[in-house]
Structures are given as structure tokens and as C-alpha cells.
XYZ file of C-alpha atoms in Angstrom:
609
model
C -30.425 12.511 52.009
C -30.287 11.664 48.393
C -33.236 9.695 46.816
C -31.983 8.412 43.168
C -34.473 8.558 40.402
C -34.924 5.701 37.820
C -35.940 5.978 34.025
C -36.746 4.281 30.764
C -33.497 4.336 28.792
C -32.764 8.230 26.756
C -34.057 8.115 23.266
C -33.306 10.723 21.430
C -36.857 11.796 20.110
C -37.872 15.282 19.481
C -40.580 16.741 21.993
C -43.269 18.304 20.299
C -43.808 20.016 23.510
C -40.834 22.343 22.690
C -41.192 22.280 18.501
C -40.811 26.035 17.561
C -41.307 28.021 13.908
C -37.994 28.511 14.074
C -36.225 25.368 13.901
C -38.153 24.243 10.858
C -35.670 24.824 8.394
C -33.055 23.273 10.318
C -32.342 19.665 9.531
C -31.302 16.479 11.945
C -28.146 15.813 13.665
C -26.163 15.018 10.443
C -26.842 18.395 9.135
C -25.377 19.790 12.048
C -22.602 18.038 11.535
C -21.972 19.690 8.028
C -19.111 22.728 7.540
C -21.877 24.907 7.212
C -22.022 25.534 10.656
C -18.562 25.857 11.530
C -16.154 28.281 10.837
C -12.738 26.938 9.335
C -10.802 29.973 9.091
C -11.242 33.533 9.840
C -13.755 34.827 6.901
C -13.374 37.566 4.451
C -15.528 40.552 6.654
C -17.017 41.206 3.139
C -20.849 40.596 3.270
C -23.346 39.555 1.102
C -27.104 39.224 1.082
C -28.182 35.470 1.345
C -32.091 34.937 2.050
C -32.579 37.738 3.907
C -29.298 37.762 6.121
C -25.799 39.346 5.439
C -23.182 36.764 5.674
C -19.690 36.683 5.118
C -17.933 36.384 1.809
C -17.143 33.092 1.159
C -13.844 33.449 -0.624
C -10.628 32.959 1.438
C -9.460 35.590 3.226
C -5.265 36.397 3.061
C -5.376 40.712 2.799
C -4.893 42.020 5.973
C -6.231 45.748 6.951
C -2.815 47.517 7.007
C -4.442 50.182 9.266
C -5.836 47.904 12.254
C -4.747 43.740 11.614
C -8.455 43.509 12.981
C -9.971 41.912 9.553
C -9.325 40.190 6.390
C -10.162 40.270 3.154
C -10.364 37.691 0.068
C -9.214 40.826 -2.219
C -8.945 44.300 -2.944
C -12.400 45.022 -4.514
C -14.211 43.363 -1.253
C -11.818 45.563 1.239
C -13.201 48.783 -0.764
C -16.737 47.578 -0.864
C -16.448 46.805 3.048
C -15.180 49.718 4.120
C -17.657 51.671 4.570
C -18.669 49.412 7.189
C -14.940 48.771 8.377
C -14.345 52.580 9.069
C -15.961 53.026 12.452
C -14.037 50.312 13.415
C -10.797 51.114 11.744
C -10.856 54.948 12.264
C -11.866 54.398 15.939
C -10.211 56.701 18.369
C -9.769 53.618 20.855
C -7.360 52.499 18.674
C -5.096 55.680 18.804
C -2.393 55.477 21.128
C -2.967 58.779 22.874
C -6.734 58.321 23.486
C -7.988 59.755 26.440
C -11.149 58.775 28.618
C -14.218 60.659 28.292
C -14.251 62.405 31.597
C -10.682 63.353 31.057
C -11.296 65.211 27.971
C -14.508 66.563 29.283
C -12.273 67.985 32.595
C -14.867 66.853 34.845
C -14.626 64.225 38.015
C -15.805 60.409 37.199
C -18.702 59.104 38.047
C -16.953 56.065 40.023
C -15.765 55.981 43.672
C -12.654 55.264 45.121
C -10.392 57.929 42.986
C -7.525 56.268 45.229
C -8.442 52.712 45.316
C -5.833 50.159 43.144
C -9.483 47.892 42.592
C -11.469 49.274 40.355
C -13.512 46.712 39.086
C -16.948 47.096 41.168
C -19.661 44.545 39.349
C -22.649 46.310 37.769
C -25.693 44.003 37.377
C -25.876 40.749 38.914
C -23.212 39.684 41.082
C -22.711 36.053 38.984
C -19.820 35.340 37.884
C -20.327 32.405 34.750
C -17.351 32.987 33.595
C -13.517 31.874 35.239
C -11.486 34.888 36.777
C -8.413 33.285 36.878
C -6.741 31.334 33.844
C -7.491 27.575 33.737
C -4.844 25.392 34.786
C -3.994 21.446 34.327
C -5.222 20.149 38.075
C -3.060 16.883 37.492
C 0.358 17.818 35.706
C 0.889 13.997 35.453
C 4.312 14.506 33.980
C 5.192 16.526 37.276
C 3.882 13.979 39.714
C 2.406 10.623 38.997
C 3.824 9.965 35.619
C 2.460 10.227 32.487
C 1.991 6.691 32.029
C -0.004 6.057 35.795
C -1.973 3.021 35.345
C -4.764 3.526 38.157
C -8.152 5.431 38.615
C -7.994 8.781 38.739
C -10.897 10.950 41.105
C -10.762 14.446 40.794
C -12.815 17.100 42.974
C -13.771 20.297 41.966
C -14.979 21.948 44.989
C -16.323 25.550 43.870
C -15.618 24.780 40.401
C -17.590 27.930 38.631
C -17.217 27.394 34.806
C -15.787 24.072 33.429
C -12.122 25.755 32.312
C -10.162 24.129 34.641
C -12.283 20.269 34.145
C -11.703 21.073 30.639
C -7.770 21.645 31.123
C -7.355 18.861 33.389
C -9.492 16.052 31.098
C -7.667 16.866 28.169
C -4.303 16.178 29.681
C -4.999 12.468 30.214
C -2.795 10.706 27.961
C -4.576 8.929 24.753
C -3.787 5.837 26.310
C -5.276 6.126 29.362
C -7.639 3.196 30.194
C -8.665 3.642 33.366
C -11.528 5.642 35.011
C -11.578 8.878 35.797
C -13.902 10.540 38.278
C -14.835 14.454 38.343
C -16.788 15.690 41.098
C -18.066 19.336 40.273
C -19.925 21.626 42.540
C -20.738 25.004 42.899
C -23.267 26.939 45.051
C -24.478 29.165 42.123
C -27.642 27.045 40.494
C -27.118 28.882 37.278
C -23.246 27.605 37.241
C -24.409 24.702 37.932
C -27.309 23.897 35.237
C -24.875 25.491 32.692
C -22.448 22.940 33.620
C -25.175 20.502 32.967
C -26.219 21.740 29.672
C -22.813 21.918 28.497
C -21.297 18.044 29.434
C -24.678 16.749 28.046
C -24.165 18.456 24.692
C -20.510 17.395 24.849
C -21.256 13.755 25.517
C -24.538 13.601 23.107
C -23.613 14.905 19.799
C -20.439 14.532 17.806
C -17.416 16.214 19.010
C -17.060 18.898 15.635
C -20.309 19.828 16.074
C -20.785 19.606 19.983
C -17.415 22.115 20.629
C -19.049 24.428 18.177
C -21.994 24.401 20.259
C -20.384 24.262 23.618
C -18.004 27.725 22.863
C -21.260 29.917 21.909
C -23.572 28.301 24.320
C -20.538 29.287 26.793
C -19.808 32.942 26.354
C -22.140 33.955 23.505
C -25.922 35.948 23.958
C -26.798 34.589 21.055
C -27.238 31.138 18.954
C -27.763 30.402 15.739
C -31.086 28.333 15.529
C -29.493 24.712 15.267
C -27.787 25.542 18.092
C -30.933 26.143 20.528
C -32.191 22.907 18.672
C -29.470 20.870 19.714
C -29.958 21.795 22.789
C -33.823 21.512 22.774
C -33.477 17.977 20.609
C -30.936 16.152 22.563
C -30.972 17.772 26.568
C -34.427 19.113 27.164
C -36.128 15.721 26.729
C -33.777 14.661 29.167
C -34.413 17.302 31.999
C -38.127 16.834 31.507
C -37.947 13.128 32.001
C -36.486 13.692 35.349
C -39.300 17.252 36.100
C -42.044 14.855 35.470
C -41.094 12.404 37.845
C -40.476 14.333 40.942
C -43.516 16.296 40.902
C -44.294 14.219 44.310
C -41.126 14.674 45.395
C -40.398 16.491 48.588
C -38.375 19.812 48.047
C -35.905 19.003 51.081
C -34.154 16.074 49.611
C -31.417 15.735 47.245
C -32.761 13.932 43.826
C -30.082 12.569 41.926
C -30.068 11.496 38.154
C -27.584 9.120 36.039
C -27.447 8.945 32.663
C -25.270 6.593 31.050
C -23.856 7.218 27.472
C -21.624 4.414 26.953
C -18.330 4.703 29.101
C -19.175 8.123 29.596
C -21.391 8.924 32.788
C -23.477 12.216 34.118
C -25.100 12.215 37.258
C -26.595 15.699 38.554
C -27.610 15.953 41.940
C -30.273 18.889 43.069
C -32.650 19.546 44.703
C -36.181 19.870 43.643
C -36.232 23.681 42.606
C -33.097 23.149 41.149
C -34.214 20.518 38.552
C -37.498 22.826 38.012
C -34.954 25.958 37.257
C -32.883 23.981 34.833
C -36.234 23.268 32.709
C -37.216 26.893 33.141
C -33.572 27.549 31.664
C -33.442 25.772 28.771
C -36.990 25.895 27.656
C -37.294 29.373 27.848
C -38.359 31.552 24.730
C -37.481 34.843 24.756
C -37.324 37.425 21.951
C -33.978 38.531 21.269
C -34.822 42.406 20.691
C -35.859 42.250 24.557
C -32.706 40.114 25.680
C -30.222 42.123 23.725
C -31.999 45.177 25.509
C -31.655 43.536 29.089
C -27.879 42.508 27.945
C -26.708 46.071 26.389
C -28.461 47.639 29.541
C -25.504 46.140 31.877
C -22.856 45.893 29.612
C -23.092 49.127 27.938
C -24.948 51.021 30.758
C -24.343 54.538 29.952
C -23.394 55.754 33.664
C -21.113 53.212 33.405
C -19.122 54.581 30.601
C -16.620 55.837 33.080
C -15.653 52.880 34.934
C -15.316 50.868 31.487
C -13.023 53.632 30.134
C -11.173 53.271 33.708
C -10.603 49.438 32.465
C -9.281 50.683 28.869
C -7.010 53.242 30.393
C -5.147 49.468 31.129
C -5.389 47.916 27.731
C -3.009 47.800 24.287
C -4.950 50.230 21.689
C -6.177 47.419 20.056
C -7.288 45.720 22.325
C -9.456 47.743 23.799
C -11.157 47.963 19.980
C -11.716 44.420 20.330
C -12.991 44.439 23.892
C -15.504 47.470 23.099
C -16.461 45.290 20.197
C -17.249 42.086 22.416
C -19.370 43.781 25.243
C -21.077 46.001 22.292
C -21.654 42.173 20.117
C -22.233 39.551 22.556
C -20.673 36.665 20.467
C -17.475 35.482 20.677
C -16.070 35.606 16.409
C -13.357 36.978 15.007
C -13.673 40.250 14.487
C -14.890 40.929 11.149
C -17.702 37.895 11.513
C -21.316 39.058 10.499
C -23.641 38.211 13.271
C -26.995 37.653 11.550
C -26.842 34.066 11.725
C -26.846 34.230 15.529
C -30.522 35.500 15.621
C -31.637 33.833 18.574
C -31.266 34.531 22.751
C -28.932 32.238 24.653
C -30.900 31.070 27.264
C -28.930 29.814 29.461
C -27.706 33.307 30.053
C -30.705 34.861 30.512
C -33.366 34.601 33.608
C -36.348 32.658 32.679
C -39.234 34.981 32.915
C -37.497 38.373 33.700
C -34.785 37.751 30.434
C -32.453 39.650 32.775
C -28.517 39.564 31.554
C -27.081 37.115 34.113
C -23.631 38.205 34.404
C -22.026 41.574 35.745
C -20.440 44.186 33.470
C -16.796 42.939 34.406
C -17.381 39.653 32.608
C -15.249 39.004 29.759
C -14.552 35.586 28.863
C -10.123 36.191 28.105
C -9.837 36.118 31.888
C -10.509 32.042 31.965
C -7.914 31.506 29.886
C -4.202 31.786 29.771
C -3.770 34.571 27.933
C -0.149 33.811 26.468
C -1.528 30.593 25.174
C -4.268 32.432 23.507
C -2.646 34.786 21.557
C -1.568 33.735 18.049
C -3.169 30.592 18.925
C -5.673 31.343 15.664
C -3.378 32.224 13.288
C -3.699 27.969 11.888
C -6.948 29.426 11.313
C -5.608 32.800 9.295
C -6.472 34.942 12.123
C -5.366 38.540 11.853
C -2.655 39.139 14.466
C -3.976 41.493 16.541
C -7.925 40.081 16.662
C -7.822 38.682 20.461
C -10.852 37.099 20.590
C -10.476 35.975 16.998
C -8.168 33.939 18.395
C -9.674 33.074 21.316
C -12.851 31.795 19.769
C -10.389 28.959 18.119
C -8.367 28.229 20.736
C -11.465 27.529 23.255
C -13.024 25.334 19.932
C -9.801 23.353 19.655
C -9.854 22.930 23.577
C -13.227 21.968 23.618
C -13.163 19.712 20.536
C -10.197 17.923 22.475
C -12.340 17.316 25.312
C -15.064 16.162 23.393
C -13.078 13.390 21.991
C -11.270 12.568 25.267
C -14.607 11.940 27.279
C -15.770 9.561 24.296
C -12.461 7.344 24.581
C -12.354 7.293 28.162
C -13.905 6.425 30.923
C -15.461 9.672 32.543
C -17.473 9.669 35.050
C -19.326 13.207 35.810
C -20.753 13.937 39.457
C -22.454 17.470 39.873
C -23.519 18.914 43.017
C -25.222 22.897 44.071
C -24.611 23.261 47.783
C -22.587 24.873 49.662
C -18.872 23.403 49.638
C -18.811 22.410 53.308
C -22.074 20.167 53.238
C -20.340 18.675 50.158
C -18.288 16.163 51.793
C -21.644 14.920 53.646
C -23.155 14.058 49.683
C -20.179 12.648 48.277
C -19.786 8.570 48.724
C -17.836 6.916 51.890
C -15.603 5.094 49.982
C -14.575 8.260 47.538
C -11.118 9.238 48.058
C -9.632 11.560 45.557
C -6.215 12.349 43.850
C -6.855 16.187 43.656
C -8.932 18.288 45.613
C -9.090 21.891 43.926
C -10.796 24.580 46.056
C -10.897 27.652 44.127
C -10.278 30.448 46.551
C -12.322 29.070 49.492
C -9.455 29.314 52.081
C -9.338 32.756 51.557
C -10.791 34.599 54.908
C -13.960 36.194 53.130
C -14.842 33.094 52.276
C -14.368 29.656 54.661
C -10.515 30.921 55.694
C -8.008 28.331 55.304
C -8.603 25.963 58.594
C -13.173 25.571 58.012
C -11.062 24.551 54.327
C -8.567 22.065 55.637
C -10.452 20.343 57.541
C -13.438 20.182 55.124
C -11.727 18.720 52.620
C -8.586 16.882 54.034
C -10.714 13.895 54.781
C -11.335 13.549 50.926
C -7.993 13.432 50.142
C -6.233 9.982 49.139
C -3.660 9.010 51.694
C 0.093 8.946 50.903
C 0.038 5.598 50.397
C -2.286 5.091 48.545
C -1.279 8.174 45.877
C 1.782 9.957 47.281
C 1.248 12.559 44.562
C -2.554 13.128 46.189
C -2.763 16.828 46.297
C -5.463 19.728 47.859
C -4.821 22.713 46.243
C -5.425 25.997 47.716
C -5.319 29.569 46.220
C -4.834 32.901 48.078
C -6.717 35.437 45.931
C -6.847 38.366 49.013
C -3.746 37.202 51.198
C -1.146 39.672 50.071
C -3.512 42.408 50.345
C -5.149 41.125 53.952
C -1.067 40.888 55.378
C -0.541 44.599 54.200
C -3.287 45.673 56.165
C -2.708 43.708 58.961
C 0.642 45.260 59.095
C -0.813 48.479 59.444
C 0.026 52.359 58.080
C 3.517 52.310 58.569
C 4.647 49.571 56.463
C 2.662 50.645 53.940
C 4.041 54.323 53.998
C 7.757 52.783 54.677
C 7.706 50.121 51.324
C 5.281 53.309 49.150
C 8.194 54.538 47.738
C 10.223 51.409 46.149
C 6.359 50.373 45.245
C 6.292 53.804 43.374
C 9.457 54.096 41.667
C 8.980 50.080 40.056
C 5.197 50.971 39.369
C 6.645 54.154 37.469
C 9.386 52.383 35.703
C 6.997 50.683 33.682
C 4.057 53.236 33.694
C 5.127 57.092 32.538
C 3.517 59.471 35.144
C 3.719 62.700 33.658
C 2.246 64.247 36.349
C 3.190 67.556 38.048
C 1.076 67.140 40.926
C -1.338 65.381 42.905
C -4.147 64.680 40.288
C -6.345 61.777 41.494
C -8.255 61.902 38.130
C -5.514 61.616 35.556
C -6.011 58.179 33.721
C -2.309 57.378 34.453
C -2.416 58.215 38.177
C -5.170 55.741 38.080
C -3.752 53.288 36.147
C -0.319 53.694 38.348
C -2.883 53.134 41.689
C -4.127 50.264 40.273
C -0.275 48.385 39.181
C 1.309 49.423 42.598
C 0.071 46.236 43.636
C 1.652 43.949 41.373
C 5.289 45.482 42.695
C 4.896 44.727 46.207
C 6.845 42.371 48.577
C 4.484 39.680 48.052
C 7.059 37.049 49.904
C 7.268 38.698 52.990
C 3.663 39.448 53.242
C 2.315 35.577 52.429
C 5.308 35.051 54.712
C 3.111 37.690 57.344
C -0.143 36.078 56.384
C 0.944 32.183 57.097
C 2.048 33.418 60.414
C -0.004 36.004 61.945
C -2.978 36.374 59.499
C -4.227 32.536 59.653
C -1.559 29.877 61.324
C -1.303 27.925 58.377
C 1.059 25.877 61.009
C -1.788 24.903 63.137
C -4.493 24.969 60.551
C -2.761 22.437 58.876
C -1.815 20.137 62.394
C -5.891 20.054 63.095
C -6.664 19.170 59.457
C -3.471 16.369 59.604
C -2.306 17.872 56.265
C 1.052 18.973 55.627
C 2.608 22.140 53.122
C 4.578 20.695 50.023
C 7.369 22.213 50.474
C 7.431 22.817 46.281
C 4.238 22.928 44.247
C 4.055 20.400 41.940
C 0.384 21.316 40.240
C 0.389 24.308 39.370
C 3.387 27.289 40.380
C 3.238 28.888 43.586
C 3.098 32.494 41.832
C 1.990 31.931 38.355
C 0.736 35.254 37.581
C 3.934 37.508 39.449
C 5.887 39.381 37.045
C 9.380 37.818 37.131
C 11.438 40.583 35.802
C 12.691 43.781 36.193
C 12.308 46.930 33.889
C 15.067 46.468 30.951
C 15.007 42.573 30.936
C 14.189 40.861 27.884
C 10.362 39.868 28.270
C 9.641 42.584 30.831
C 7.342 44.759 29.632
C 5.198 42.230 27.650
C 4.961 40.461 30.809
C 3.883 43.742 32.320
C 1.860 44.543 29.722
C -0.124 41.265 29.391
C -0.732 41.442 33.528
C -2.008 44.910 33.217
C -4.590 43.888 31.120
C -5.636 41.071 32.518
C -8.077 41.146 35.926
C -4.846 39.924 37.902
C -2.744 41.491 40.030
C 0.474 38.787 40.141
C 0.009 38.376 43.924
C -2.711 35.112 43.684
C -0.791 32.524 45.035
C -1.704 28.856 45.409
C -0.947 26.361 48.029
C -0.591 22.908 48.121
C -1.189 20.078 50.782
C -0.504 16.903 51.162
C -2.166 14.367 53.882
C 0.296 13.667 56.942
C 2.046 10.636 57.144
């Protein structure tokens, strides 16, 4: 059941209820509009003393470090003055090629398990996962199906949705002239997920795009804010959330309460239950002191008997990118490089617990994985980027992305459905008459989760009928199927394919080895990229067949296989060629440091005739 709550129209007035010391220099929404508060280009890492904080030298920056194209500089006498400050960084052994992990060079045995596992990514901390593990993709591809100029709504479902990458992707590839409406259904069972999600299209639809994707990126994947940011969100969301707290204190805590808010031709409606509404309050109204949050945070990121799984994770990353990584779990705010922090001197709090201020997010989290990761690199260089600063880059692409989406949802009609439930009581929430052209699933028909026939037939219902949308499409990835065939197949084909696995591993991984030596960083790194060389054909092949009868799963559901992808490639992630071809050992390279193994494959269905 779903009781829907009614309200005075929003007004944006600020609650004296949630007025903090902190905020009083800040000015109104026009001041956050101002350049101030946005970063144009990548700064000169020079700093300078400006009432009471370091900040970064405001001349343009165009001298690259020659040592570690990590910084920038505006000129020759602010790269000396720096570098006394730069050296840790630039000196760091991470960066030399023939670093070694600690327990390597201390000839001892690592404090993780599974010496002869190819996973070695176990989550330390909470088992939340806020940020997307597989790159965002386009869920519509209109070009590749409908057209590019399709002239009818548009309803799209994101059934475990996690993070917004993948709404974000798909939104912004509406064409500018697209003048019908456009439907997103979001849900996710994680209530955190969820109330982020809220936070984040609220801020997106309420304040003006520059300003709101500056907000949304740090808000996303940063610990901390700088002050206008917490007040945009306390100014223009928090009066919103209360609104709805204080009129369901009657409520009972069984039923669903749902809330619209109209902005225009953009529309929001959240539907939770009764804790859930509480917990987003509790989320956003928090105030915690940031000496205790960036204690909680640095205790799971930078745990110290944890230093040899994270070393585990560099023995797979470029030199300098592992500098930049260390940097990023050590900093907590996604800048380029050579950014001073002190401006950022307040808590996120949507990333923290209310009350406890525990870190919510595991020690695996690194916000690169949402994202495609070719796309991404050089991607900031419009912005004078040093080549080799990743997340430089990546903190302008995902600003550009989410500026794009900001001015999408204000020309078009979006309309915004979130649900926190389990995905298969979804369908029983989500209106009669609401038949979409996508369905995206996330990994649900994977068998630790729902398996691929609870999925089908979940979901299939939801699906727009051929003739309606011939293009309608339920898309389905396979995270664990390659890995669930080869174990299903037993010993033997694993000891009969080891070898050719071995040799195409070691063509692309030197294993200077002279004997068994489970603790050698390139033995693991070697028992970690076996996986991407397997025969990941025949064992989906194996899986469809005698794993789950995709066959019959698909005859109950009254769904059908395309028989070519049209979304999103069947294997998007597998490396496509072999040692000595042009491209192969980027490819290779770029996989290896990613959270990917190549073998995630998607699915996807179509309704039966």
C-alpha cells in the first residue's frame, strides 16, 4: 500500500532550525553561482595564505613537473617555492617502476588470505557499495535501436540501480530536441543509495546547473564540502525532507508514503517507508566534526593491517597511478592532484552514519570504477590537466557529465520515481498501466542473487510489448557466470585449459619466477589476470545450458534472447586482442587496473511475439 502525502507548495526559505556558525559568511544562491566556487582549469599547486586557509595560486598554470606530469605550475619561482611540499609526492617510491610491496621487501607472508585466489578484493568496513562497479553505460543507444529522432514517451526502469551513473548516461543521450516525456524509475534496496539518490536529483533540479554539477560531483564521491556546499544542501533540500517528517509523524511504519514534488516539467517523487523518510533527515541534518569523520574515514581506508591487501591492488596499477590512487584514499576529495584542500573543511554527510559518523563505504571503493575509463582519460586536458593526473581528469569529466544532465532535466520532461525495496516486490509498487522501454537489472540474474528465471519473470511483465516498442529491451548482466560454468565443469577442465590460460596470462605479465612462490607480487598479480584469458564463450555457452536453462527460463517468463545486443555489447570489457597487436597491451593494461575481469557479460531480452 502506498498512502500519498500532500503539501503547501516548496518555497525556498531558509530553516532556522538548521542555521549553523558556519554558513554565515556564505552568501545566497547567486553567490554560489559565482566562479569562485568552481574550478575552471587545473590550478597552479602553488599555495598561498588567504584568511587563514592555503589556497591555490591563482595564476594560470602551463609548467608541467617534468619528473611526475602530476601538477602544474604558473612559473618557475612557484614550482621551487612548492616543492618542498611537491617532493613526497614526486620522489615517492610508488611511482618507481620497480617498487615492491611492503611484505615483499620485508620477506615475510601477507597478512591477507587466499595466497592462490585470482579475487583479491575482500571489502573492509561496511559492505555498501555507493559507488558503481562497473562503467556506466547509455541504457537507450537510440541511434542503435529506435532512432535518434523517436517521437514517443520514453519509461525507463532502473531496477537495482546503486549510484545514478548509468541514469546519468542514459538522460544525457536524449537528443536536444526531444519533447516528449521521459520516465525513470530508480530503486535500490540499500536506504543510504537510495536517500543519496534523493539528495542528489533534488540539488540537480533546484539550483542552477554550473553550480548544482559542482555540488553534485563532491557531494558524490567527496568526504568533504566546502561550506556553501552543505548550505545548498541544507537551504534548498532539507526544508523539503522536513516538510514531508513532520507530516507523517502519525503515520503507520508499514505503509509506503510517497512524496511529489513538482519543479516545472521536471518531477521527483520518493517513495519510503516511514524510517526511511526519518533516516534521510537524520542524513542530511547531521553535524558532525570533521576531525572525528576524517578519523572514522582514514580508519577504513587507510587501516594499517590493511596495508597489505591495498599494496596487493597496486601490484596491478601503472606507477602513476597508483600515486594518484594512494593520494585519493589518503585525501578524500576528488581534485586534481595538486588542489589544496582547505576549502573543503566540512564532513559530507551523506557519507557518514548519523550518530556513529562511521565511513559508509568499504576500503575497495574508488569512484574510476563507475566510469569508462578510456573516456576518462585525457578527458581534462580542455581543462589543462596534467596528463598523467587520473582523477584530475576524472573530476572534469564527471562535472561536464553532470552539468549535461543538469541542463537536460531542465529542458525536458523528466519524470523521477524512487523506490527502497527489494527488486521483486517492485513490480507490486510500480503503476498498472506502466510499461517500459528498458528494463536494466544490474546483476540480479546472477545465481547469488535472484538467478536469471525469479529475474525474468519479475520483470518481463514490465516490459513494453513488441508492438508497442519493438526496440523494448530487459537487459541482463552476468557478473559470476563464467566463473560459476568453470566450476560447474569441475577439476579437470580447469587443469586441461591451465596451461593455454598460463602461457596468454604470461605473455602479457613477466613471471620471473624460478619456482612455486605464492607470495611474489607477480605470481599474484598473474593469479589474479588468468581469468581475463579464459574461454569465456564456451563457458557462458556451459552456463546457458547446464548452469541456468536460459531456454526455459526465458519460455516461462515469454521473453525471448536478441540474438545481437543492441544496448550495450555482449562483452564490453573482454580484451579483444592478442599479445603483439596494435592496442594490446593498453587494453591489457587498462583491464588490469580496473576491478574487471573482461568476462561480465550482458544479456538482452525481448518480449515474445
Amino acid at each position: 500500500m502506498i498512502t500519498a502525502l500532500t503539501f503547501k507548495p516548496y518555497s525556498p526559505q531558509t530553516s532556522t532550525h538548521f542555521a549553523d556558525n558556519i554558513f554565515a559568511m556564505e552568501d545566497a544562491l547567486s553567490d554560489l553561482a559565482s566562479s569562485q566556487h568552481r574550478l575552471e582549469r587545473a590550478p597552479c599547486s602553488n599555495t598561498k595564505e588567504v584568511d587563514g586557509l592555503m589556497l591555490n595560486c591563482d595564476n594560470e598554470a602551463n609548467l608541467v613537473c617534468s619528473q611526475c606530469f602530476l601538477v602544474k605550475y604558473c612559473g618557475h619561482e612557484c614550482q621551487k617555492a612548492h616543492w618542498h611540499l611537491h617532493k613526497a609526492d614526486c620522489k615517492s617510491e610508488l611511482r618507481e617502476a620497480n617498487w615492491q610491496p611492503t611484505w615483499w621487501r620485508e620477506k615475510r607472508k601477507p597478512t591477507f588470505d587466499g595466497l592462490s585466489e585470482s579475487t583479491s578484493f575482500d571489502p573492509f568496513g561496511t559492505l555498501r557499495y555507493l559507488w558503481g562497479g562497473v562503467p556506466s553505460f547509455d541504457v537507450l543507444n537510440l541511434t542503435k535501436n529506435e532512432g535518434i529522432g523517436y517521437g514517443n514517451d520514453l519509461a525507463l526502469c532502473f531496477a537495482a540501480s546503486g549510484d545514478l551513473h548509468n541514469v546519468v548516461e542514459s538522460v544525457n543521450s536524449l537528443p536536444e530536441n526531444y519533447q516528449k516525456v521521459c520516465t525513470c524509475v530508480l530503486n535500490d534496496w540499500d536506504d543510504v543509495l537510495v536517500c543519496r539518490n534523493i539528495v542528489l536529483l533534488l540539488v540537480a533540479m533546484l539550483l542552477p546547473p554550473v553550480v548544482a554539477s559542482e555540488v553534485m560531483l563532491h557531494i558524490w564521491y567527496s568526504a568533504r564540502l566546502k561550506p556553501y556546499m552543505l548550505q545548498a544542501i541544507r537551504k534548498h533540500v532539507t526544508p523539503l525532507v522536513v516538510d514531508v517528517v513532520s507530516k507523517i509523524k502519525r503515520k503507520s511504519k508499514r505503509v509506503i508514503l510517497s512524496k511529489t514534488w513538482n519543479f516545472g516539467s521536471k518531477v521527483l517523487s520518493a517513495r519510503l517507508y516511514k524510517n526511511q523518510w526519518n533516516f534521510l533527515l537524520a542524513m542530511i541534518s547531521a553535524h558532525h566534526e570533521l576531525a572525528e569523520t576524517e578519523k572514522n574515514r582514514q580508519y577504513i581506508m587507510l587501516n594499517k593491517t590493511r596495508l597489505d591487501t591495498r599494496e596487493r591492488r597496486f601490484c596491478s596499477l601503472p606507477p602513476l597511478r597508483r600515486l594518484c590512487s594512494n593520494k585519493m584514499r589518503n585525501l578524500g576529495v576528488l581534485l586534481p592532484f595538486g588542489s589544496c584542500l582547505d576549502g573543503f573543511r566540512v564532513p559530507n554527510p551523506t557519507l557518514f552514519k548519523p550518530g556513529s559518523r562511521q565511513w559508509l563505504q568499504n576500503d575497495s571503493s574508488d569512484p574510476i570504477d563507475s566510469w569508462p575509463i578510456k573516456a576518462v582519460i585525457g578527458s581534462g586536458a580542455k581543462y589543462g590537466v596534467p596528463q598523467e593526473d587520473l582523477y584530475g581528469h576524472l573530476h572534469f569529466y564527471v562535472r561536464d557529465k553532470l552539468e549535461a544532465f543538469c541542463n537536460k532535466i531542465s529542458s525536458t520532461q523528466i519524470h523521477f520515481h524512487l523506490y527502497c525495496m527489494d527488486a521483486v516486490a517492485l513490480p507490486s509498487f510500480i503503476e498498472t498501466r506502466l510499461q517500459f522501454d528498458r528494463i536494466e537489472v544490474s546483476d540480479l540474474a546472477d545465481l547469488p542473487r535472484l538467478g536469471l528465471s525469479q529475474t525474468l519473470q519479475t520483470f518481463s511483465p514490465l516490459l513494453r510489448s513488441p508492438q508497442a516498442n519493438q526496440h523494448a529491451t530487459l537487459i541482463t548482466l552476468f557478473a559470476d557466470a563464467v566463473a560459476e560454468a568453470e566450476c560447474s565443469l569441475g577439476l579437470d577442465y580447469i587443469q586441461k585449459t591451465s596451461k593455454t590460460v598460463f602461457r596468454k596470462t604470461t605473455q602479457f605479465i613477466d613471471f620471473p619466477v624460478p619456482a612455486y612462490q605464492p607470495q611474489h607480487p607477480q605470481y599474484l598479480r598473474v593469479m589474479r589476470a588468468k581469468d581475463s584469458f579464459r574461454d569465456f564463450d564456451r563457458l557462458f555457452a556451459h552456463y546457458m545450458t547446464a548452469v541456468e536453462d536460459f531456454g526455459d527460463a526465458a519460455k516461462r517468463a515469454g521473453v525471448e534472447v536478441k540474438s545481437q545486443n543492441s544496448v550495450v555489447k555482449a562483452w564490453p570489457f573482454r580484451l579483444a586482442r592478442k599479445m603483439g597487436e596494435k592496442g594490446a597491451r593498453e587494453a591489457f593494461d587498462l583491464l588490469e587496473a580496473s576491478r574487471l575481469v573482461g568476462s561480465e557479460r550482458f544479456v538482452e531480452w525481448v518480449r515474445s511475439e
